[in-house]
Short mmCIF file of C-alpha atoms in Angstrom, two decimals:
data_model
loop_
_atom_site.label_atom_id
_atom_site.label_comp_id
_atom_site.label_asym_id
_atom_site.label_seq_id
_atom_site.Cartn_x
_atom_site.Cartn_y
_atom_site.Cartn_z
CA UNK A 30 -114.33 14.49 -65.79
CA UNK A 31 -117.72 15.07 -67.34
CA UNK A 32 -119.68 17.35 -65.04
CA UNK A 33 -122.91 15.37 -65.21
CA UNK A 34 -121.30 12.18 -63.89
CA UNK A 35 -121.82 11.30 -60.23
CA UNK A 36 -119.82 8.12 -60.69
CA UNK A 37 -116.29 7.74 -62.03
CA UNK A 38 -114.02 4.74 -62.48
CA UNK A 39 -110.29 4.40 -62.19
CA UNK A 40 -108.24 1.35 -63.06
CA UNK A 41 -106.72 -0.85 -60.37
CA UNK A 42 -103.31 0.85 -60.18
CA UNK A 43 -100.14 -0.77 -61.45
CA UNK A 44 -98.07 2.33 -60.73
CA UNK A 45 -97.89 4.51 -57.59
CA UNK A 46 -101.29 6.05 -56.91
CA UNK A 47 -101.12 9.73 -55.80
CA UNK A 48 -103.66 11.96 -54.17
CA UNK A 49 -102.80 15.62 -54.46
CA UNK A 50 -104.85 17.48 -51.85
CA UNK A 51 -105.31 21.24 -51.58
CA UNK A 52 -106.70 22.42 -48.31
CA UNK A 53 -106.14 22.74 -44.57
CA UNK A 54 -105.02 19.55 -42.75
CA UNK A 55 -107.82 18.26 -40.53
CA UNK A 56 -107.57 17.87 -36.77
CA UNK A 57 -109.57 15.35 -34.68
CA UNK A 58 -112.38 17.89 -34.45
CA UNK A 59 -112.38 19.62 -37.86
CA UNK A 60 -113.66 18.71 -41.32
CA UNK A 61 -112.15 21.30 -43.65
CA UNK A 62 -112.98 21.78 -47.33
CA UNK A 63 -110.45 20.48 -49.87
CA UNK A 64 -109.97 19.64 -53.51
CA UNK A 65 -108.15 16.55 -54.67
CA UNK A 66 -106.67 15.19 -57.92
CA UNK A 67 -106.03 11.47 -58.34
CA UNK A 68 -102.93 10.41 -60.32
CA UNK A 69 -101.64 7.02 -61.41
CA UNK A 70 -97.95 7.68 -61.75
CA UNK A 71 -97.89 11.02 -63.52
CA UNK A 72 -101.21 10.45 -65.37
CA UNK A 73 -104.12 12.54 -63.97
CA UNK A 74 -107.26 10.46 -63.51
CA UNK A 75 -109.85 12.90 -62.15
CA UNK A 76 -110.30 15.88 -59.81
CA UNK A 77 -113.03 16.54 -57.27
CA UNK A 78 -113.86 18.71 -54.35
CA UNK A 79 -115.31 17.91 -50.93
CA UNK A 80 -114.16 17.60 -47.28
CA UNK A 81 -111.72 15.44 -45.41
CA UNK A 82 -111.30 14.39 -41.78
CA UNK A 83 -109.49 11.99 -39.51
CA UNK A 84 -110.81 8.42 -39.53
CA UNK A 85 -111.14 5.84 -36.80
CA UNK A 86 -110.59 5.73 -33.06
CA UNK A 87 -106.86 5.21 -33.39
CA UNK A 88 -106.44 8.64 -35.07
CA UNK A 89 -107.53 10.42 -31.87
CA UNK A 90 -104.08 9.75 -30.32
CA UNK A 91 -102.10 9.01 -33.44
CA UNK A 92 -99.22 10.93 -34.97
CA UNK A 93 -99.67 9.36 -38.42
CA UNK A 94 -103.43 9.59 -38.75
CA UNK A 95 -106.01 7.84 -40.99
CA UNK A 96 -107.98 9.99 -43.37
CA UNK A 97 -111.47 9.91 -44.84
CA UNK A 98 -112.39 11.90 -47.99
CA UNK A 99 -115.98 12.74 -48.84
CA UNK A 100 -116.18 13.82 -52.45
CA UNK A 101 -118.94 15.64 -54.28
CA UNK A 102 -119.92 16.81 -57.76
CA UNK A 103 -120.01 20.58 -57.60
CA UNK A 104 -122.18 20.73 -60.74
CA UNK A 105 -124.98 18.34 -59.61
CA UNK A 106 -124.62 18.78 -55.87
CA UNK A 107 -124.60 15.00 -55.41
CA UNK A 108 -122.06 12.76 -53.79
CA UNK A 109 -119.34 11.49 -56.11
CA UNK A 110 -118.93 7.70 -56.17
CA UNK A 111 -115.51 6.24 -57.07
CA UNK A 112 -115.06 2.73 -58.44
CA UNK A 113 -111.50 1.38 -58.23
CA UNK A 114 -110.89 -1.53 -60.56
CA UNK A 115 -113.27 -4.29 -59.62
CA UNK A 116 -114.22 -2.91 -56.19
CA UNK A 117 -117.70 -1.68 -55.50
CA UNK A 118 -118.09 2.10 -55.88
CA UNK A 119 -117.36 4.19 -52.78
CA UNK A 120 -118.87 7.57 -51.80
CA UNK A 121 -116.13 8.10 -49.26
CA UNK A 122 -112.42 7.27 -49.53
CA UNK A 123 -110.63 5.85 -46.51
CA UNK A 124 -106.83 5.96 -46.34
CA UNK A 125 -105.20 4.08 -43.46
CA UNK A 126 -101.83 5.04 -41.95
CA UNK A 127 -101.10 1.64 -40.41
CA UNK A 128 -98.51 2.91 -37.94
CA UNK A 129 -98.05 -0.63 -36.49
CA UNK A 130 -97.29 -2.02 -39.97
CA UNK A 131 -95.15 0.41 -41.84
CA UNK A 132 -94.75 -2.03 -44.79
CA UNK A 133 -98.51 -1.25 -45.41
CA UNK A 134 -98.95 -4.87 -46.61
CA UNK A 135 -100.37 -7.02 -43.81
CA UNK A 136 -104.09 -6.16 -43.91
CA UNK A 137 -104.36 -6.34 -47.69
CA UNK A 138 -102.24 -9.46 -47.95
CA UNK A 139 -104.19 -11.37 -45.30
CA UNK A 140 -107.57 -10.70 -46.76
CA UNK A 141 -106.38 -11.45 -50.28
CA UNK A 142 -104.86 -14.75 -49.20
CA UNK A 143 -108.12 -15.59 -47.42
CA UNK A 144 -110.12 -14.86 -50.60
CA UNK A 145 -107.90 -17.18 -52.55
CA UNK A 146 -108.41 -19.82 -49.87
CA UNK A 147 -112.18 -19.47 -49.57
CA UNK A 148 -113.01 -19.40 -53.26
CA UNK A 149 -111.15 -22.65 -53.88
CA UNK A 150 -112.26 -24.78 -55.66
CA UNK A 151 -115.62 -23.24 -56.60
CA UNK A 152 -114.22 -19.88 -57.71
CA UNK A 153 -116.90 -18.04 -55.64
CA UNK A 154 -116.73 -16.48 -52.19
CA UNK A 155 -120.36 -17.27 -51.33
CA UNK A 156 -123.07 -19.80 -52.31
CA UNK A 157 -124.60 -18.95 -55.71
CA UNK A 158 -127.91 -18.43 -53.89
CA UNK A 159 -126.43 -15.38 -52.26
CA UNK A 160 -125.56 -13.84 -55.68
CA UNK A 161 -128.92 -14.90 -57.25
CA UNK A 162 -130.79 -13.02 -54.51
CA UNK A 163 -130.19 -9.96 -56.71
CA UNK A 164 -131.23 -11.58 -59.97
CA UNK A 165 -134.48 -9.69 -60.23
CA UNK A 166 -132.81 -6.34 -59.66
CA UNK A 167 -129.63 -6.53 -61.70
CA UNK A 168 -129.14 -10.17 -62.83
CA UNK A 169 -126.88 -10.84 -59.81
CA UNK A 170 -123.80 -8.99 -61.10
CA UNK A 171 -122.24 -8.64 -57.63
CA UNK A 172 -118.94 -10.35 -58.29
CA UNK A 173 -117.16 -7.34 -56.68
CA UNK A 174 -118.29 -8.48 -53.24
CA UNK A 175 -114.98 -8.90 -51.37
CA UNK A 176 -116.36 -10.28 -48.09
CA UNK A 177 -113.77 -8.17 -46.27
CA UNK A 178 -111.60 -5.21 -47.24
CA UNK A 179 -108.85 -4.84 -49.83
CA UNK A 180 -106.32 -2.12 -50.27
CA UNK A 181 -103.84 -0.36 -52.54
CA UNK A 182 -100.94 1.85 -51.43
CA UNK A 183 -101.26 5.58 -52.11
CA UNK A 184 -99.07 8.63 -51.74
CA UNK A 185 -100.88 11.63 -50.24
CA UNK A 186 -99.55 15.12 -50.92
CA UNK A 187 -100.95 18.12 -49.14
CA UNK A 188 -100.53 21.61 -50.52
CA UNK A 189 -97.56 20.47 -52.57
CA UNK A 190 -95.75 18.73 -49.67
CA UNK A 191 -95.49 14.94 -49.28
CA UNK A 192 -97.72 13.92 -46.32
CA UNK A 193 -97.05 10.18 -46.30
CA UNK A 194 -97.76 6.67 -47.62
CA UNK A 195 -101.15 5.21 -46.84
CA UNK A 196 -103.44 2.37 -47.89
CA UNK A 197 -106.63 3.28 -49.73
CA UNK A 198 -109.03 0.65 -48.47
CA UNK A 199 -112.23 -0.77 -49.95
CA UNK A 200 -115.47 -0.39 -48.04
CA UNK A 201 -116.54 -2.95 -45.48
CA UNK A 202 -120.24 -2.30 -45.68
CA UNK A 203 -123.22 -4.68 -46.14
CA UNK A 204 -123.04 -4.85 -50.00
CA UNK A 205 -119.48 -6.21 -49.61
CA UNK A 206 -121.12 -9.25 -48.01
CA UNK A 207 -124.02 -9.51 -50.46
CA UNK A 208 -126.31 -8.15 -47.79
CA UNK A 209 -129.54 -6.30 -48.51
CA UNK A 210 -129.86 -4.22 -45.37
CA UNK A 211 -133.62 -3.84 -45.89
CA UNK A 212 -134.02 -7.62 -45.46
CA UNK A 213 -134.30 -8.60 -41.76
CA UNK A 214 -132.86 -12.03 -42.50
CA UNK A 215 -129.66 -10.51 -43.93
CA UNK A 216 -127.85 -10.10 -40.62
CA UNK A 217 -124.19 -9.05 -40.36
CA UNK A 218 -122.60 -8.67 -36.89
CA UNK A 219 -119.16 -7.94 -35.51
CA UNK A 220 -117.94 -8.32 -31.96
CA UNK A 221 -116.61 -5.12 -30.37
CA UNK A 222 -113.87 -6.39 -28.07
CA UNK A 223 -116.36 -8.77 -26.54
CA UNK A 224 -114.01 -10.37 -24.00
CA UNK A 225 -116.55 -12.75 -22.40
CA UNK A 226 -118.50 -13.53 -25.61
CA UNK A 227 -117.64 -17.26 -25.46
CA UNK A 228 -118.70 -17.70 -21.81
CA UNK A 229 -121.89 -15.61 -21.44
CA UNK A 230 -125.29 -15.38 -23.14
CA UNK A 231 -125.54 -13.11 -26.16
CA UNK A 232 -125.42 -9.40 -25.37
CA UNK A 233 -126.15 -7.22 -28.35
CA UNK A 234 -124.51 -4.16 -26.83
CA UNK A 235 -121.01 -5.67 -27.37
CA UNK A 236 -121.74 -6.41 -31.02
CA UNK A 237 -122.15 -4.07 -34.02
CA UNK A 238 -125.04 -4.75 -36.46
CA UNK A 239 -124.09 -3.26 -39.91
CA UNK A 240 -127.10 -5.14 -41.34
CA UNK A 241 -130.06 -4.96 -41.39
CA UNK A 242 -130.80 -1.26 -41.23
CA UNK A 243 -132.73 -0.93 -38.00
CA UNK A 244 -134.30 2.44 -37.26
CA UNK A 245 -132.50 4.50 -34.60
CA UNK A 246 -129.84 1.81 -34.12
CA UNK A 247 -126.24 2.86 -33.38
CA UNK A 248 -123.26 0.68 -32.33
CA UNK A 249 -123.62 -0.23 -28.65
CA UNK A 250 -127.41 0.03 -28.57
CA UNK A 251 -129.52 -2.78 -27.20
CA UNK A 252 -130.92 -4.56 -30.27
CA UNK A 253 -133.39 -6.52 -28.14
CA UNK A 254 -135.20 -3.24 -27.52
CA UNK A 255 -135.05 -1.94 -31.09
CA UNK A 256 -135.82 -5.13 -33.04
CA UNK A 257 -136.28 -8.34 -30.98
CA UNK A 258 -136.51 -10.49 -34.12
CA UNK A 259 -133.06 -9.47 -35.33
CA UNK A 260 -131.71 -9.69 -31.80
CA UNK A 261 -133.08 -13.25 -31.32
CA UNK A 262 -131.71 -14.40 -34.69
CA UNK A 263 -128.18 -13.26 -33.73
CA UNK A 264 -128.61 -14.65 -30.21
CA UNK A 265 -129.45 -18.10 -31.65
CA UNK A 266 -126.06 -18.56 -33.35
CA UNK A 267 -123.99 -16.99 -30.55
CA UNK A 268 -125.75 -18.82 -27.70
CA UNK A 269 -125.34 -22.16 -29.61
CA UNK A 270 -121.60 -21.45 -29.92
CA UNK A 271 -121.39 -20.57 -26.19
CA UNK A 272 -123.16 -23.87 -25.39
CA UNK A 273 -120.57 -25.74 -27.46
CA UNK A 274 -117.77 -23.92 -25.66
CA UNK A 275 -119.25 -24.88 -22.28
CA UNK A 276 -119.54 -28.52 -23.34
CA UNK A 277 -123.31 -28.53 -23.04
CA UNK A 278 -123.83 -29.01 -26.82
CA UNK A 279 -121.86 -31.32 -29.16
CA UNK A 280 -120.53 -29.30 -32.02
CA UNK A 281 -120.01 -32.12 -34.52
CA UNK A 282 -123.59 -33.47 -34.32
CA UNK A 283 -125.29 -30.04 -34.39
CA UNK A 284 -123.26 -27.61 -36.55
CA UNK A 285 -125.16 -28.42 -39.76
CA UNK A 286 -128.19 -26.49 -38.41
CA UNK A 287 -126.11 -23.39 -37.54
CA UNK A 288 -122.81 -22.89 -39.28
CA UNK A 289 -121.18 -23.27 -42.69
CA UNK A 290 -118.25 -25.47 -41.75
CA UNK A 291 -116.00 -24.54 -44.68
CA UNK A 292 -116.19 -20.89 -43.75
CA UNK A 293 -115.20 -21.73 -40.19
CA UNK A 294 -112.32 -23.98 -41.25
CA UNK A 295 -110.99 -21.39 -43.70
CA UNK A 296 -111.24 -18.68 -41.00
CA UNK A 297 -109.24 -20.80 -38.60
CA UNK A 298 -106.60 -21.59 -41.26
CA UNK A 299 -105.98 -17.91 -42.20
CA UNK A 300 -105.98 -16.98 -38.49
CA UNK A 301 -103.37 -19.63 -37.72
CA UNK A 302 -101.21 -19.04 -40.81
CA UNK A 303 -101.23 -15.23 -40.47
CA UNK A 304 -100.84 -15.34 -36.64
CA UNK A 305 -103.89 -13.15 -36.21
CA UNK A 306 -104.10 -12.98 -32.45
CA UNK A 307 -106.64 -10.13 -32.43
CA UNK A 308 -109.26 -12.13 -34.33
CA UNK A 309 -110.71 -14.32 -31.63
CA UNK A 310 -113.24 -11.97 -30.02
CA UNK A 311 -112.76 -8.87 -32.03
CA UNK A 312 -111.77 -8.69 -35.71
CA UNK A 313 -114.15 -10.91 -37.58
CA UNK A 314 -117.58 -10.65 -39.24
CA UNK A 315 -120.39 -13.17 -38.74
CA UNK A 316 -123.25 -13.16 -41.16
CA UNK A 317 -126.25 -14.99 -42.58
CA UNK A 318 -128.65 -14.50 -45.47
CA UNK A 319 -131.27 -16.80 -43.89
CA UNK A 320 -131.26 -15.81 -40.24
CA UNK A 321 -134.42 -16.17 -38.07
CA UNK A 322 -134.84 -16.71 -34.34
CA UNK A 323 -135.25 -20.44 -35.10
CA UNK A 324 -133.12 -21.17 -38.14
CA UNK A 325 -130.32 -19.95 -40.48
CA UNK A 326 -126.82 -20.85 -41.49
CA UNK A 327 -124.01 -18.46 -40.56
CA UNK A 328 -120.57 -17.69 -42.04
CA UNK A 329 -117.27 -16.35 -40.66
CA UNK A 330 -115.25 -13.68 -42.54
CA UNK A 331 -111.95 -11.99 -41.51
CA UNK A 332 -111.66 -8.24 -41.01
CA UNK A 333 -109.06 -5.63 -39.95
CA UNK A 334 -106.01 -7.84 -40.36
CA UNK A 335 -103.08 -5.38 -39.99
CA UNK A 336 -101.97 -7.04 -36.70
CA UNK A 337 -100.70 -10.19 -38.38
CA UNK A 338 -97.50 -11.90 -39.65
CA UNK A 339 -95.50 -10.97 -36.50
CA UNK A 340 -97.27 -7.85 -35.34
CA UNK A 341 -99.38 -8.49 -32.23
CA UNK A 342 -101.07 -6.19 -29.76
CA UNK A 343 -99.52 -7.88 -26.68
CA UNK A 344 -95.86 -7.59 -27.80
CA UNK A 345 -93.57 -4.88 -26.49
CA UNK A 346 -91.29 -2.77 -28.71
CA UNK A 347 -88.76 -4.90 -30.56
CA UNK A 348 -90.65 -8.07 -29.51
CA UNK A 349 -91.05 -10.96 -31.85
CA UNK A 350 -93.09 -14.17 -32.28
CA UNK A 351 -91.63 -17.60 -32.59
CA UNK A 352 -93.73 -18.99 -35.46
CA UNK A 353 -93.53 -22.43 -33.94
CA UNK A 354 -94.87 -21.36 -30.51
CA UNK A 355 -98.25 -23.16 -30.79
CA UNK A 356 -101.85 -22.50 -31.77
CA UNK A 357 -103.34 -19.02 -32.10
CA UNK A 358 -106.75 -20.51 -31.55
CA UNK A 359 -105.88 -21.56 -27.99
CA UNK A 360 -106.51 -19.20 -25.08
CA UNK A 361 -103.19 -17.84 -23.77
CA UNK A 362 -101.22 -18.93 -26.85
CA UNK A 363 -98.01 -17.01 -27.18
CA UNK A 364 -98.91 -14.54 -24.50
CA UNK A 365 -102.26 -13.64 -26.05
CA UNK A 366 -105.09 -13.64 -23.53
CA UNK A 367 -108.10 -13.41 -25.91
CA UNK A 368 -110.38 -16.41 -25.25
CA UNK A 369 -110.29 -18.70 -28.30
CA UNK A 370 -113.86 -19.93 -27.67
CA UNK A 371 -115.59 -21.59 -30.59
CA UNK A 372 -112.45 -21.55 -32.74
CA UNK A 373 -110.65 -23.80 -30.22
CA UNK A 374 -113.69 -26.10 -30.15
CA UNK A 375 -113.74 -26.42 -33.94
CA UNK A 376 -109.95 -26.89 -34.22
CA UNK A 377 -110.04 -29.67 -31.63
CA UNK A 378 -113.28 -31.47 -32.65
CA UNK A 379 -113.03 -31.11 -36.42
CA UNK A 380 -109.35 -31.97 -36.76
CA UNK A 381 -109.87 -34.48 -39.61
CA UNK A 382 -111.82 -31.93 -41.67
CA UNK A 383 -109.28 -29.18 -40.89
CA UNK A 384 -106.38 -31.49 -41.88
CA UNK A 385 -108.09 -32.41 -45.15
CA UNK A 386 -108.80 -28.77 -46.02
CA UNK A 387 -105.17 -27.79 -45.31
CA UNK A 388 -103.93 -30.62 -47.58
CA UNK A 389 -106.36 -29.61 -50.35
CA UNK A 390 -105.19 -25.98 -50.31
CA UNK A 391 -101.49 -26.94 -50.07
CA UNK A 392 -101.76 -29.43 -52.92
CA UNK A 393 -103.38 -26.69 -55.07
CA UNK A 394 -100.68 -24.15 -54.23
CA UNK A 395 -103.31 -21.81 -52.75
CA UNK A 396 -101.38 -21.85 -49.48
CA UNK A 397 -97.73 -21.62 -50.49
CA UNK A 398 -94.63 -19.47 -50.47
CA UNK A 399 -95.48 -18.50 -54.06
CA UNK A 400 -98.89 -17.15 -53.01
CA UNK A 401 -97.14 -14.85 -50.51
CA UNK A 402 -94.38 -13.74 -52.85
CA UNK A 403 -96.82 -12.99 -55.66
CA UNK A 404 -98.70 -10.61 -53.42
CA UNK A 405 -95.61 -8.97 -51.92
CA UNK A 406 -94.00 -8.46 -55.34
CA UNK A 407 -97.17 -7.06 -56.98
CA UNK A 408 -98.14 -4.84 -54.10
CA UNK A 409 -94.59 -3.70 -53.35
CA UNK A 410 -94.09 -2.66 -56.97
CA UNK A 411 -96.67 0.07 -56.39
CA UNK A 412 -94.60 1.66 -53.63
CA UNK A 413 -91.74 3.94 -54.62
CA UNK A 414 -88.79 3.17 -52.27
CA UNK A 415 -87.75 6.85 -52.32
CA UNK A 416 -91.21 7.79 -50.97
CA UNK A 417 -91.00 5.09 -48.28
CA UNK A 418 -87.75 6.74 -47.11
CA UNK A 419 -89.61 10.06 -47.00
CA UNK A 420 -92.55 8.48 -45.17
CA UNK A 421 -90.12 7.19 -42.46
CA UNK A 422 -88.65 10.73 -42.27
CA UNK A 423 -92.07 12.27 -41.87
CA UNK A 424 -93.32 9.60 -39.49
CA UNK A 425 -90.56 7.89 -37.50
CA UNK A 426 -91.27 4.33 -36.35
CA UNK A 427 -92.22 5.72 -32.94
CA UNK A 428 -95.22 7.40 -34.64
CA UNK A 429 -97.67 4.53 -34.37
CA UNK A 430 -101.39 4.79 -34.72
CA UNK A 431 -102.39 5.20 -31.11
CA UNK A 432 -102.19 1.53 -30.05
CA UNK A 433 -101.26 0.74 -26.51
CA UNK A 434 -98.24 -1.30 -27.48
CA UNK A 435 -95.03 -0.08 -29.12
CA UNK A 436 -93.77 -0.64 -32.60
CA UNK A 437 -92.16 -4.02 -33.27
CA UNK A 438 -89.09 -2.79 -35.06
CA UNK A 439 -88.02 -6.05 -36.69
CA UNK A 440 -91.46 -6.49 -38.24
CA UNK A 441 -91.00 -3.49 -40.60
CA UNK A 442 -89.67 -5.60 -43.48
CA UNK A 443 -91.15 -7.44 -46.44
CA UNK A 444 -88.50 -10.11 -45.94
CA UNK A 445 -89.70 -10.59 -42.36
CA UNK A 446 -93.28 -11.08 -43.61
CA UNK A 447 -92.15 -13.65 -46.19
CA UNK A 448 -89.98 -15.49 -43.69
CA UNK A 449 -92.59 -15.72 -40.96
CA UNK A 450 -95.21 -16.83 -43.50
CA UNK A 451 -92.88 -19.63 -44.64
CA UNK A 452 -91.94 -20.70 -41.09
CA UNK A 453 -95.52 -20.68 -39.89
CA UNK A 454 -96.66 -22.67 -42.92
CA UNK A 455 -93.96 -25.28 -42.25
CA UNK A 456 -95.06 -25.59 -38.59
CA UNK A 457 -98.72 -26.07 -39.63
CA UNK A 458 -97.59 -28.74 -42.16
CA UNK A 459 -96.15 -30.66 -39.20
CA UNK A 460 -99.28 -30.29 -37.09
CA UNK A 461 -101.57 -31.49 -39.90
CA UNK A 462 -99.18 -34.26 -41.03
CA UNK A 463 -98.76 -32.74 -44.52
CA UNK A 464 -95.68 -33.73 -46.46
CA UNK A 465 -96.62 -32.69 -49.97
CA UNK A 466 -98.46 -34.32 -52.85
#
């Protein structure tokens, strides 16, 4: 690479992507120096130096850990930003081990299917006003905003030895949601295992605030003390949803002042289709570009979707899910005890709209067996089966990523993913009365 560049691009890979790392393997408490060369197949793309470390809470007790690389330009002393295909550039590289999903497909597949759902029929993932916010700065060229994460499989080699197969994942930061974190109305929040969030008044300490950038804020802090305006804007949407859950407010007659309905319908549809049990009071993002303590329209977006398509936190080893068991968005469904909250309210009260949206997406082929097979075939073609065999040797299926539950052995199969997607889709067809065009 040219030494003066602090920003490099690599194509979206169509062959196995390899990271050849030279340096000591990190522990939970160390951040050693390393150098790394990126390859697509056998073609070198670029080399860089920097540090690497374990990534995420699950790595603390994991055997197969997640990794984060922080790269720099030795000549300029600046961070080195990497742009992969159409993704936004990243100044750190996260590679997930996904011990509970050894196919490495579920998270990337679920978010990609959701993007296909949500951009139909407009072709955009957000209102044009969200893109045009940036017109004066750069003409609004923010089409790389993914509104969740995306991933590509990678082989990581350490000091000449194969370490394992991982997923290099796109960032999930405010720019990915067209958020300007200097704007106090651009609010992005995520519940942090907020078990009583649908039955209690808003409590900022059980939510994370990636945007806006509030001085001295860290996850778990009380936003009402640091910035009451931001806190009250978030409280407005959450307390309205709680009131709907408690039956004190009618959702149908009031949602227009609070929530973008299509985003909510699409979130429910992907949650139901993918059997995403951990997405009711945990793995979703909620955001607005117009939030104030008295107004603003909010949107739902999925996040962290590796526990899907037959993998669920409440199953024991070798457990399985009957795809016809019932609704995910119903408290207690299938053994899951996460309160379904506002998602159950919307599914029950907006059934005609949900049925119409399902039919629209099925008629267009956006929700279909073909949509699933296209992803599995394209993504799977970037994984060398020989290296998957070696990955299983290095990290037996007992080597999960620190979750409390065991590995669901039967779920480690692309055929299993395709079958459960088909069966679940057929069950939803029955519930929505869809019989084809």
